[in-house]
Short mmCIF file of C-alpha atoms in Angstrom, two decimals:
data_model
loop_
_atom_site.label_atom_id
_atom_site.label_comp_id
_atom_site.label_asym_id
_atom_site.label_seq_id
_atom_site.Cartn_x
_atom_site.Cartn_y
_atom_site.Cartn_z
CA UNK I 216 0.00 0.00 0.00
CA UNK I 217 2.70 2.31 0.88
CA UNK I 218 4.50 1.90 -2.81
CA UNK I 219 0.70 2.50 -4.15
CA UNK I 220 0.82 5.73 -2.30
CA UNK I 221 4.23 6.90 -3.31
CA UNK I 222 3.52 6.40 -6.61
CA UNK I 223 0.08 8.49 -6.30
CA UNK I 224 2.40 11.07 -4.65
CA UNK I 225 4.67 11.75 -7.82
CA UNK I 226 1.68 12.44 -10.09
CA UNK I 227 -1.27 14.40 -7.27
CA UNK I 228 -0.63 17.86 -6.87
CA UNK I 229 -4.03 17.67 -4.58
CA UNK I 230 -4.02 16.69 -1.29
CA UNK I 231 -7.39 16.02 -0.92
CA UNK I 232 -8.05 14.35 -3.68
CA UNK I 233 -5.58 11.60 -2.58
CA UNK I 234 -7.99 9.83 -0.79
CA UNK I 235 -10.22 9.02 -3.74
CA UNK I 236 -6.68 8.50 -6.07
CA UNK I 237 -6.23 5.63 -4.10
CA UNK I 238 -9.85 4.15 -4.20
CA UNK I 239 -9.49 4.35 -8.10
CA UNK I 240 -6.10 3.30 -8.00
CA UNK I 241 -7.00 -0.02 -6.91
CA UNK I 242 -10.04 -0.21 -8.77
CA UNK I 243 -7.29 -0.32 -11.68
CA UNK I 244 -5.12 -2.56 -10.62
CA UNK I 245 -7.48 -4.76 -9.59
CA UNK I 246 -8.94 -5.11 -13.20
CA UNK I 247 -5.24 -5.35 -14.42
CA UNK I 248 -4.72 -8.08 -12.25
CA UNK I 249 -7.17 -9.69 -13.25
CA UNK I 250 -7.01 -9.24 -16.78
CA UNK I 251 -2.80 -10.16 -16.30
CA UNK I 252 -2.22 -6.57 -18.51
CA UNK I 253 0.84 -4.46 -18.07
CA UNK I 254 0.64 -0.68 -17.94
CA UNK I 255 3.26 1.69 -17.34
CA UNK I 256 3.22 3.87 -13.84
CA UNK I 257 2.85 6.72 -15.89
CA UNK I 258 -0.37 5.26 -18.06
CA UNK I 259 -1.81 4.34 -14.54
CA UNK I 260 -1.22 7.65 -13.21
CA UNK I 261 -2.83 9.42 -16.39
CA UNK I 262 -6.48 6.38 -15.98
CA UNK I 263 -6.67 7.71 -12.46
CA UNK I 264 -6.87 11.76 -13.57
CA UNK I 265 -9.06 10.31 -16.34
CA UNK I 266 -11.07 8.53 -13.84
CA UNK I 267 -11.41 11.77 -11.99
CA UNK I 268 -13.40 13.41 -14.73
CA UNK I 269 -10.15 15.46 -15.92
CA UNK I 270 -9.43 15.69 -19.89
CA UNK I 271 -6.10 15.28 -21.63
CA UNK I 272 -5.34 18.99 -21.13
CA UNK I 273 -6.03 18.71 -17.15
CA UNK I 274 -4.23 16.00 -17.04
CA UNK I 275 -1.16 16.75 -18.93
CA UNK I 276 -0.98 20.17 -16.67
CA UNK I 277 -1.31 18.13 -13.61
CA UNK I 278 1.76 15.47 -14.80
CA UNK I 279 3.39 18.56 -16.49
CA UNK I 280 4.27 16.28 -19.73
CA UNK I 281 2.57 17.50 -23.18
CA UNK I 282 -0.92 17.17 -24.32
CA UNK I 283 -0.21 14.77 -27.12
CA UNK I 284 2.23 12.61 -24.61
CA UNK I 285 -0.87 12.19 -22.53
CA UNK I 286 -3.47 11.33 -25.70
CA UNK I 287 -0.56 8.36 -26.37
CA UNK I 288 -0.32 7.36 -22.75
CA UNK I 289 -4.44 7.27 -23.31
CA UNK I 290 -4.17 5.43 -26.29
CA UNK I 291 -2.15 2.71 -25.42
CA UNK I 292 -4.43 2.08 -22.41
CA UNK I 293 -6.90 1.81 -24.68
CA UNK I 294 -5.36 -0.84 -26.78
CA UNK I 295 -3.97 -2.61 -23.85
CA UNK I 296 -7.64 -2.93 -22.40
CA UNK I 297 -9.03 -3.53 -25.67
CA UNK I 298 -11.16 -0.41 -25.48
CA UNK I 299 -12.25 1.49 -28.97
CA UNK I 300 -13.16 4.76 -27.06
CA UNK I 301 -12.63 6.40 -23.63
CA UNK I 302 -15.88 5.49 -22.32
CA UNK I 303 -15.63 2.13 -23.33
CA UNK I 304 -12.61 2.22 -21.24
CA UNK I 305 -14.24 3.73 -18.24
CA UNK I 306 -17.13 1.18 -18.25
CA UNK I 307 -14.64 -1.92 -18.59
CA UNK I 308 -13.30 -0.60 -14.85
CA UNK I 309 -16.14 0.87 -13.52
CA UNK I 310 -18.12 -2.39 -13.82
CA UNK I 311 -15.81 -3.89 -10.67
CA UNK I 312 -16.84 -1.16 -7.99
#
């Protein structure tokens, strides 16, 4: 839990908006467990701001990497989950909670 949290820590400028990071956090990894996928910390970091309700611009301000960096991090999640759109996406994960 404590690596889960460090790794929230490098990515949330908001303190308290940790506490629901970490709920969707492991929302995520549970569905990557169970689906045996591999994501990059970074990809994780960007589903959780996604999961938030933030958009590529948001979220590329809050990682401070480039719009289109985040819009590839997105699309490779997408491919990696099998997911044609965003909210395809979304419902995959949100059908475990």
């Amino acid at each position: 839990l404590a690596a889960v949290q460090q790794e929230l820590k490098i990515y949330s400028g908001i303190a308290d908006a940790e506490d629901k990071s970490l709920k969707i956090f492991e929302l995520i990894e549970q569905y990557i467990s169970m689906h045996a996928l591999k994501i990059t910390p970074r990809e994780k970091a960007c589903l959780v701001y996604l999961f938030q309700g933030n958009v590529p611009k948001q979220i590329a301000t809050l990682m401070g990497i480039s719009i289109r960096t985040v819009e590839t991090h997105l699309e490779n999640i997408k491919l990696k989950f099998g997911c044609r759109n965003t909210l395809q996406l979304i419902s995959k994960i949100s059908a475990l909670s």
